[in-house]
CSV table of C-alpha atoms in Angstrom, one decimal:
chain,number,residue,atom,x,y,z
A,1,MET,CA,-13.1,-8.7,-35.3
A,2,LEU,CA,-9.7,-7.3,-36.7
A,3,LYS,CA,-8.1,-4.4,-35.0
A,4,LYS,CA,-8.8,-2.3,-38.2
A,5,GLU,CA,-12.5,-3.1,-38.2
A,6,ARG,CA,-12.7,-2.3,-34.2
A,7,PHE,CA,-11.0,0.9,-35.3
A,8,LEU,CA,-13.6,1.9,-37.9
A,9,LYS,CA,-16.5,0.9,-35.7
A,10,ILE,CA,-15.1,3.0,-32.7
A,11,LEU,CA,-14.6,6.1,-35.0
A,12,SER,CA,-18.1,5.5,-36.5
A,13,GLU,CA,-19.8,5.4,-33.1
A,14,LEU,CA,-17.8,8.7,-32.2
A,15,ASP,CA,-19.2,10.3,-35.3
A,16,LYS,CA,-22.7,9.6,-34.3
A,17,ASN,CA,-22.4,10.3,-30.6
A,18,ASP,CA,-19.4,12.6,-29.9
A,19,ILE,CA,-18.6,10.4,-26.6
A,20,VAL,CA,-18.5,6.7,-26.3
A,21,THR,CA,-17.8,4.8,-23.2
A,22,VAL,CA,-15.5,1.7,-22.7
A,23,ASN,CA,-18.8,-0.2,-21.4
A,24,ASP,CA,-20.6,0.5,-24.5
A,25,LEU,CA,-17.8,-0.5,-26.9
A,26,THR,CA,-17.1,-3.9,-25.0
A,27,THR,CA,-21.0,-4.5,-25.9
A,28,LEU,CA,-21.2,-3.4,-29.4
A,29,LEU,CA,-17.7,-5.0,-30.3
A,30,ASP,CA,-18.0,-8.0,-28.3
A,31,CYS,CA,-14.4,-7.6,-26.7
A,32,SER,CA,-12.8,-7.4,-23.5
A,33,ASP,CA,-12.6,-4.0,-21.9
A,34,MET,CA,-8.9,-4.5,-21.9
A,35,THR,CA,-8.8,-4.8,-25.8
A,36,ILE,CA,-11.1,-1.5,-25.9
A,37,ARG,CA,-8.8,0.5,-23.6
A,38,ARG,CA,-5.8,-0.6,-25.8
A,39,ASP,CA,-7.7,0.4,-28.8
A,40,LEU,CA,-8.5,3.8,-27.5
A,41,GLU,CA,-5.0,4.6,-26.6
A,42,GLU,CA,-3.5,3.8,-29.9
A,43,LEU,CA,-6.5,6.0,-31.6
A,44,SER,CA,-5.7,8.7,-29.2
A,45,GLU,CA,-1.8,8.4,-29.8
A,46,SER,CA,-2.5,8.8,-33.7
A,47,GLY,CA,-4.7,11.8,-33.0
A,48,LYS,CA,-8.0,10.1,-33.9
A,49,LEU,CA,-9.9,10.8,-30.8
A,50,ILE,CA,-9.4,12.5,-27.3
A,51,ARG,CA,-9.1,9.8,-24.4
A,52,ILE,CA,-11.4,10.7,-21.2
A,53,HIS,CA,-12.0,8.6,-18.2
A,54,GLY,CA,-14.1,5.7,-19.0
A,55,GLY,CA,-14.0,6.3,-22.6
A,56,ALA,CA,-13.2,8.7,-25.4
A,57,GLN,CA,-14.3,12.0,-27.1
A,58,LYS,CA,-14.8,12.9,-30.7
A,59,ILE,CA,-12.1,15.8,-32.2
A,60,SER,CA,-14.0,18.4,-33.9
A,61,VAL,CA,-12.2,20.3,-36.8
A,62,SER,CA,-12.7,23.8,-37.7
A,63,PRO,CA,-14.0,24.7,-41.5
A,64,LEU,CA,-11.3,25.8,-43.8
A,65,GLU,CA,-12.4,29.2,-43.9
A,66,GLU,CA,-12.7,31.1,-40.4
A,67,ALA,CA,-16.2,32.5,-39.7
A,68,SER,CA,-16.4,36.1,-39.8
A,69,HIS,CA,-16.8,38.3,-36.8
A,70,VAL,CA,-20.3,39.2,-37.5
A,71,GLU,CA,-21.1,35.3,-37.8
A,72,LYS,CA,-19.5,34.5,-34.8
A,73,ARG,CA,-21.5,36.9,-32.9
A,74,GLU,CA,-24.6,35.0,-33.7
A,75,VAL,CA,-23.7,31.5,-32.4
A,76,HIS,CA,-23.6,30.3,-28.8
A,77,ILE,CA,-24.6,33.6,-27.4
A,78,LYS,CA,-25.7,32.4,-24.0
A,79,GLU,CA,-22.8,30.4,-23.4
A,80,LYS,CA,-20.5,33.4,-24.4
A,81,GLN,CA,-22.4,35.7,-21.9
A,82,GLU,CA,-21.9,33.2,-19.3
A,83,ILE,CA,-18.0,32.8,-19.4
A,84,ALA,CA,-17.6,36.7,-20.1
A,85,LYS,CA,-19.2,37.4,-16.8
A,86,LEU,CA,-16.9,34.8,-15.0
A,87,ALA,CA,-14.0,36.4,-16.7
A,88,ALA,CA,-15.3,40.0,-15.5
A,89,ASN,CA,-15.4,38.7,-12.0
A,90,GLU,CA,-11.6,38.0,-12.3
A,91,ILE,CA,-10.8,41.7,-12.8
A,92,ASP,CA,-9.9,43.9,-9.9
A,93,ASN,CA,-9.4,47.7,-9.2
A,94,PHE,CA,-6.3,49.2,-10.7
A,95,ASP,CA,-5.6,46.3,-12.8
A,96,THR,CA,-3.6,46.7,-16.1
A,97,ILE,CA,-5.3,44.0,-18.4
A,98,PHE,CA,-4.9,42.7,-21.9
A,99,ILE,CA,-7.8,41.6,-23.6
A,100,GLY,CA,-7.5,39.9,-27.1
A,101,PRO,CA,-10.0,39.8,-30.3
A,102,GLY,CA,-13.1,37.6,-30.0
A,103,THR,CA,-16.9,38.1,-29.6
A,104,THR,CA,-16.9,36.5,-26.0
A,105,LEU,CA,-14.2,39.2,-24.8
A,106,GLU,CA,-16.3,41.9,-26.3
A,107,LEU,CA,-18.8,41.0,-23.6
A,108,ILE,CA,-16.6,41.5,-20.7
A,109,ALA,CA,-16.8,45.3,-20.5
A,110,GLN,CA,-20.7,45.3,-19.7
A,111,ASN,CA,-20.1,42.7,-17.0
A,112,ILE,CA,-17.5,44.4,-15.0
A,113,LYS,CA,-18.9,45.9,-11.6
A,114,ASN,CA,-17.4,47.9,-8.8
A,115,ILE,CA,-14.2,48.9,-10.8
A,116,ASN,CA,-12.8,52.4,-9.8
A,117,SER,CA,-10.1,52.5,-12.3
A,118,LEU,CA,-8.7,50.1,-14.8
A,119,ARG,CA,-6.1,50.2,-17.5
A,120,VAL,CA,-7.3,48.3,-20.7
A,121,VAL,CA,-4.8,47.3,-23.6
A,122,THR,CA,-6.5,45.5,-26.7
A,123,ILE,CA,-5.6,44.9,-30.6
A,124,SER,CA,-9.6,44.6,-31.0
A,125,ILE,CA,-11.4,47.3,-32.4
A,126,PRO,CA,-14.8,45.7,-31.2
A,127,VAL,CA,-13.2,45.2,-27.6
A,128,PHE,CA,-11.8,48.7,-28.0
A,129,GLU,CA,-15.5,50.0,-28.7
A,130,SER,CA,-17.3,48.1,-25.9
A,131,PHE,CA,-15.0,49.6,-23.4
A,132,LYS,CA,-15.2,53.1,-25.0
A,133,ASN,CA,-19.0,52.8,-24.9
A,134,SER,CA,-19.1,51.7,-21.2
A,135,ASP,CA,-19.3,53.7,-18.2
A,136,LEU,CA,-16.1,52.3,-16.8
A,137,ASN,CA,-13.4,54.5,-15.7
A,138,CYS,CA,-10.5,53.1,-17.6
A,139,GLU,CA,-7.4,54.1,-19.5
A,140,LEU,CA,-7.9,52.6,-22.8
A,141,ILE,CA,-5.2,51.7,-25.3
A,142,LEU,CA,-5.5,50.2,-28.6
A,143,ALA,CA,-2.4,48.9,-30.1
A,144,GLY,CA,-2.1,50.2,-33.6
A,145,GLY,CA,-1.2,48.0,-36.9
A,146,ILE,CA,-2.9,46.4,-40.0
A,147,TYR,CA,-6.5,45.9,-40.0
A,148,ARG,CA,-7.8,42.3,-40.4
A,149,SER,CA,-11.3,42.8,-41.3
A,150,ARG,CA,-12.4,39.1,-40.6
A,151,SER,CA,-12.0,39.6,-36.8
A,152,GLY,CA,-11.9,43.3,-36.5
A,153,THR,CA,-8.2,43.0,-35.1
A,154,LEU,CA,-5.2,45.1,-35.5
A,155,ILE,CA,-2.1,42.8,-36.3
A,156,GLY,CA,1.5,43.0,-37.9
A,157,ALA,CA,4.8,44.2,-36.6
A,158,LEU,CA,3.3,47.7,-35.3
A,159,ALA,CA,0.8,45.9,-33.0
A,160,SER,CA,3.2,43.2,-31.9
A,161,ASN,CA,6.1,45.6,-31.0
A,162,ALA,CA,3.5,47.8,-29.2
A,163,VAL,CA,2.3,45.0,-27.0
A,164,SER,CA,5.8,43.4,-26.5
A,165,GLY,CA,6.7,46.5,-24.5
A,166,LEU,CA,3.9,46.1,-22.1
A,167,LYS,CA,3.5,44.5,-18.8
A,168,PHE,CA,0.0,43.4,-17.5
A,169,ASP,CA,-1.6,42.1,-14.4
A,170,LYS,CA,-4.0,39.7,-16.4
A,171,ALA,CA,-4.5,38.8,-20.0
A,172,PHE,CA,-7.6,37.6,-21.4
A,173,VAL,CA,-7.4,35.7,-24.6
A,174,GLY,CA,-10.0,33.8,-26.8
A,175,VAL,CA,-9.3,30.9,-29.1
A,176,ASN,CA,-10.8,28.9,-31.9
A,177,GLY,CA,-10.0,25.4,-30.3
A,178,ILE,CA,-8.5,23.7,-27.7
A,179,GLN,CA,-7.2,19.9,-28.2
A,180,ASN,CA,-5.2,18.3,-25.3
A,181,SER,CA,-2.6,21.2,-24.3
A,182,GLN,CA,-2.8,23.1,-27.7
A,183,ILE,CA,-4.4,26.5,-27.8
A,184,MET,CA,-5.4,27.3,-31.3
A,185,THR,CA,-6.4,30.1,-33.6
A,186,ALA,CA,-7.0,30.7,-37.3
A,187,ASN,CA,-4.7,33.6,-37.9
A,188,THR,CA,-0.7,33.2,-37.0
A,189,GLU,CA,-0.4,36.9,-36.7
A,190,GLU,CA,-3.3,37.2,-34.2
A,191,GLY,CA,-1.9,34.0,-32.2
A,192,ARG,CA,1.6,35.5,-32.1
A,193,ILE,CA,0.8,38.9,-30.7
A,194,GLN,CA,-1.7,36.9,-28.1
A,195,SER,CA,1.3,34.7,-27.1
A,196,VAL,CA,3.3,38.0,-26.5
A,197,ALA,CA,0.6,39.4,-24.2
A,198,LEU,CA,0.4,36.2,-22.4
A,199,ASN,CA,4.2,36.0,-21.6
A,200,ASN,CA,4.0,39.6,-20.5
A,201,SER,CA,1.1,38.9,-18.0
A,202,GLN,CA,1.4,37.9,-14.5
A,203,THR,CA,-1.8,35.7,-14.6
A,204,LYS,CA,-3.0,34.0,-17.7
A,205,TYR,CA,-6.5,33.3,-18.8
A,206,ILE,CA,-8.1,31.3,-21.7
A,207,VAL,CA,-11.6,32.1,-22.4
A,208,ALA,CA,-13.4,29.4,-24.3
A,209,ASP,CA,-16.8,28.3,-24.3
A,210,LYS,CA,-17.6,24.6,-24.2
A,211,TYR,CA,-17.7,24.3,-27.9
A,212,LYS,CA,-14.1,25.3,-28.3
A,213,LEU,CA,-12.9,22.3,-26.3
A,214,ASN,CA,-11.7,19.3,-28.2
A,215,ARG,CA,-11.7,21.3,-31.4
A,216,ASN,CA,-8.7,21.9,-33.8
A,217,ASP,CA,-7.8,24.9,-35.7
A,218,PHE,CA,-4.9,25.9,-38.0
A,219,TYR,CA,-2.2,27.8,-35.8
A,220,THR,CA,-1.0,26.6,-32.3
A,221,PHE,CA,0.2,29.7,-30.3
A,222,TYR,CA,0.3,28.6,-26.7
A,223,SER,CA,0.3,25.5,-24.3
A,224,LEU,CA,-2.5,24.9,-21.8
A,225,ASP,CA,0.1,23.8,-19.4
A,226,ASP,CA,1.4,27.5,-19.3
A,227,ILE,CA,-2.0,29.1,-18.6
A,228,ASP,CA,-3.0,30.0,-15.0
A,229,TYR,CA,-7.1,29.8,-15.6
A,230,LEU,CA,-9.2,28.3,-18.2
A,231,VAL,CA,-12.6,29.9,-18.1
A,232,THR,CA,-15.4,27.9,-19.7
A,233,ASN,CA,-19.0,26.8,-19.1
A,234,LYS,CA,-20.6,25.1,-16.3
A,235,SER,CA,-22.5,22.9,-18.4
A,236,THR,CA,-19.2,21.4,-19.9
A,237,SER,CA,-19.4,17.6,-19.7
A,238,LYS,CA,-17.8,16.2,-16.3
A,239,GLU,CA,-15.6,14.1,-18.7
A,240,THR,CA,-14.4,17.0,-20.4
A,241,ILE,CA,-13.7,19.0,-17.1
A,242,ASP,CA,-12.1,15.9,-15.6
A,243,TYR,CA,-9.8,15.6,-18.9
A,244,TYR,CA,-8.8,19.6,-19.1
A,245,GLN,CA,-8.1,19.5,-15.3
A,246,GLN,CA,-4.9,17.8,-15.8
A,247,TYR,CA,-3.5,20.7,-17.7
A,248,VAL,CA,-5.0,23.7,-16.1
A,249,ARG,CA,-7.3,25.2,-13.3
A,250,LEU,CA,-10.8,25.6,-14.5
A,251,ILE,CA,-13.1,28.3,-13.8
A,252,THR,CA,-16.9,27.4,-14.4
A,253,ASN,CA,-19.0,29.2,-11.8
């Protein structure tokens, strides 16, 4: 079988199954495992798949138009609640924290326990509202800017300048996709402001449910190598966890 034919077969199997193993492919294509491993490496280098231990994983691509804030609230609710609780457990008394936009991050406030005093900075109106409506004793700061209705976020030079002058103990940022070391979102201005907040934080957290892993989006705003912790679901596949541990420490329980 020609190399091109093998490549097409491998990508076809990934479309059907999301993950393929070297053993499965050697049987399917009647090739040696050395040939399959070389094929997977070549396809990985060309950005066609994610190479994982013992096989490969499909790259998911985000749709052209970002889902609205209301639409995002209705998907993967259980997974979002799980990692919001994990993120909340990382917050300590008297912390100054930045929380970025995202339907998962809106759930953090209701999961914070045993905190007497906290300072919270955000560019997200829904995150601001979630803290305002909680019983937490916190100083709450909303960085002003131009309103982006799709995500309920304030963006632009005003918001960026406000965040750039602040320092944080911890920053919690959501994403639309993570592929290899690239952390991605749909809007360039949101990404740039979150990049500033991460740079100004002593400890950096990315909060992403398992459906955001191995997924592309429009704008890469940070590198996973420069993040301290990736908070994700404990049901994430072992292969995916093993793969991303080469870039960052994971919090899954």
